[in-house]
XYZ file of N, CA and C in Angstrom:
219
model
N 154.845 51.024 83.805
C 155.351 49.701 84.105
C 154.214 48.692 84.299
N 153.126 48.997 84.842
C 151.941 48.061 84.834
C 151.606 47.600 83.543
N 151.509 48.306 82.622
C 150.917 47.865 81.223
C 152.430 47.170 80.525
N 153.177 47.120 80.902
C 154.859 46.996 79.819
C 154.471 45.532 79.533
N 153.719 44.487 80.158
C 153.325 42.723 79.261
C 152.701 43.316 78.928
N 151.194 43.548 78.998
C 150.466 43.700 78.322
C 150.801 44.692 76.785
N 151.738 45.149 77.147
C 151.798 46.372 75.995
C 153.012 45.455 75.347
N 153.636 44.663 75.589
C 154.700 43.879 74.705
C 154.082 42.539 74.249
N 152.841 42.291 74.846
C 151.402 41.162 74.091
C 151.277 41.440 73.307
N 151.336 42.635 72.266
C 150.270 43.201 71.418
C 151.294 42.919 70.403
N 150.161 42.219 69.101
C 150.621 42.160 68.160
C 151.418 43.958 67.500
N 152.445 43.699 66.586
C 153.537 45.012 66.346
C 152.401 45.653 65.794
N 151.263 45.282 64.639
C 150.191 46.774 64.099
C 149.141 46.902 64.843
N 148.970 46.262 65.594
C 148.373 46.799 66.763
C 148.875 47.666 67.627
N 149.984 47.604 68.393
C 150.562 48.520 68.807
C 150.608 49.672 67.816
N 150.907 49.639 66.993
C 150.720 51.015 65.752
C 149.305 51.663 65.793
N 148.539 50.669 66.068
C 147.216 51.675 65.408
C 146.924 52.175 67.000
N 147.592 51.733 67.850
C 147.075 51.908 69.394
C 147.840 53.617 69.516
N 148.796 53.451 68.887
C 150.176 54.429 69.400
C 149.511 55.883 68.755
N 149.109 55.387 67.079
C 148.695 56.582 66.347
C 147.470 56.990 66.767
N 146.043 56.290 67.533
C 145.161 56.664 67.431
C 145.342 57.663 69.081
N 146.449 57.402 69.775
C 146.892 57.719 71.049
C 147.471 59.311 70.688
N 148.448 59.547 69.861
C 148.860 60.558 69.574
C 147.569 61.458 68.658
N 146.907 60.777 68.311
C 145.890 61.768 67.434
C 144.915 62.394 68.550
N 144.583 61.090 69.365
C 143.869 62.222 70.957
C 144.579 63.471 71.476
N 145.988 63.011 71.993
C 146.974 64.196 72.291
C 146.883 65.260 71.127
N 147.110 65.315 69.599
C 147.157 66.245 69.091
C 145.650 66.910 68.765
N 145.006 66.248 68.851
C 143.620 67.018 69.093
C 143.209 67.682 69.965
N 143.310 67.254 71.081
C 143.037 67.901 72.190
C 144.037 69.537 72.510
N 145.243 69.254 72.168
C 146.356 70.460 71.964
C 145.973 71.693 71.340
N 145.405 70.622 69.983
C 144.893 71.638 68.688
C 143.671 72.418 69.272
N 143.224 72.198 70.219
C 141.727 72.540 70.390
C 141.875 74.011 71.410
N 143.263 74.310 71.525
C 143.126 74.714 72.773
C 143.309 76.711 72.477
N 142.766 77.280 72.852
C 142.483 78.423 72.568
C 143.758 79.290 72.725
N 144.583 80.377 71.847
C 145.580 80.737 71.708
C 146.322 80.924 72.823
N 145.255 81.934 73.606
C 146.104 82.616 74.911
C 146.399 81.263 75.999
N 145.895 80.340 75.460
C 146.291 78.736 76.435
C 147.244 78.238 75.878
N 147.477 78.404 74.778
C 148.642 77.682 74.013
C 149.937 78.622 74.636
N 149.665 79.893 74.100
C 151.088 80.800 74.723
C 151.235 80.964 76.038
N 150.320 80.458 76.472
C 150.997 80.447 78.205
C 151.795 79.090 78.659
N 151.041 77.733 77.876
C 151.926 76.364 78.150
C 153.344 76.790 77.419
N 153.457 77.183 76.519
C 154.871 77.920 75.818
C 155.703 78.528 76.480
N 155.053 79.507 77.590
C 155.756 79.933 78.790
C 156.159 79.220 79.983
N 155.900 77.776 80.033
C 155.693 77.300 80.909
C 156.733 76.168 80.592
N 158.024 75.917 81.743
C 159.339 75.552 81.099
C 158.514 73.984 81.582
N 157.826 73.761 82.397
C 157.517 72.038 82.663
C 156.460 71.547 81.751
N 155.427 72.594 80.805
C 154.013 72.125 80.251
C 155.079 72.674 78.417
N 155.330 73.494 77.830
C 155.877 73.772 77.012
C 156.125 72.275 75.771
N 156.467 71.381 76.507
C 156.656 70.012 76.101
C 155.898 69.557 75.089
N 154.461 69.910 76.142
C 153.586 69.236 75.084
C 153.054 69.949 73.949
N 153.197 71.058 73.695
C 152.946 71.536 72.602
C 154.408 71.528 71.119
N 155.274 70.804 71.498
C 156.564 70.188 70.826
C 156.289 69.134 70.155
N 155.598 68.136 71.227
C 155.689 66.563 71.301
C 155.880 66.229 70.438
N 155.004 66.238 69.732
C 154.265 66.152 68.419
C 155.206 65.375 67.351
N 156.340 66.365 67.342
C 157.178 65.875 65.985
C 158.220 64.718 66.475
N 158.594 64.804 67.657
C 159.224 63.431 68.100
C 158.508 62.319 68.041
N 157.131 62.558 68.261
C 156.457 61.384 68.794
C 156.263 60.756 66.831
N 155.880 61.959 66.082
C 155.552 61.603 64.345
C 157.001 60.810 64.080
N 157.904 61.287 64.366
C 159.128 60.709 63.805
C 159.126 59.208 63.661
N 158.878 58.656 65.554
C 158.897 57.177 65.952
C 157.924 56.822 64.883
N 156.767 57.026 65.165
C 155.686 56.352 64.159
C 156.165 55.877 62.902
N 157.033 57.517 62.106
C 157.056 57.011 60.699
C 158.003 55.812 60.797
N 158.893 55.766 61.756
C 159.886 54.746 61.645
C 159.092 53.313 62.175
N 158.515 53.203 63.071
C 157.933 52.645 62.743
C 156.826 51.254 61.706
N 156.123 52.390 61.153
C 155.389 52.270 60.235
C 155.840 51.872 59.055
N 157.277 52.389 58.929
C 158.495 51.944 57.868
C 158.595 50.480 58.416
N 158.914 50.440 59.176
C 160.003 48.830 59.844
C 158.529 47.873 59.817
N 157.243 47.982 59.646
C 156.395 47.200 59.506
C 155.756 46.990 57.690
N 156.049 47.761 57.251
C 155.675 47.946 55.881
C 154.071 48.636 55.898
N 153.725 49.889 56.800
C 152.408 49.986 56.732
C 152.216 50.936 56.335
N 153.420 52.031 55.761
C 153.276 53.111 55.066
C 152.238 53.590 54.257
N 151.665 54.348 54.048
C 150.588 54.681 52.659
C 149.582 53.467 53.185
N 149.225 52.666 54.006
C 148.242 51.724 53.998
C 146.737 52.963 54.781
């Protein structure tokens, strides 16, 4: 809620490149993470999440990215 002006200031591909370069930290950092760490957040009904995220969060983007015309750019 602190950032919600500031984050509704931002020009719409800005917010895009903010959102994607945001999710590419999260999926990097995920990706990085050594097996027996991965299958234990998997076990883990509150951390499990974030190793999901991923494809909800890709979905918004592509829609997104559609509704701005920035596809393939």
């Amino acid at each position: 809620d602190a950032l919600l002006d500031a984050s509704l200031a931002l020009p719409p591909r800005e917010a895009v490149r903010l959102a994607g370069e945001a999710a590419a930290a999260i999926d990097a950092r995920l990706g990085a993470l050594a097996p027996h760490e991965a299958a234990r957040l998997l076990t883990d009904h509150d951390a499990a999440w974030l190793l999901r995220r991923h494809r909800h969060r890709a979905e918004h983007l592509d829609e997104i990215e559609g509704a701005l015309g920035l596809r393939g750019c």
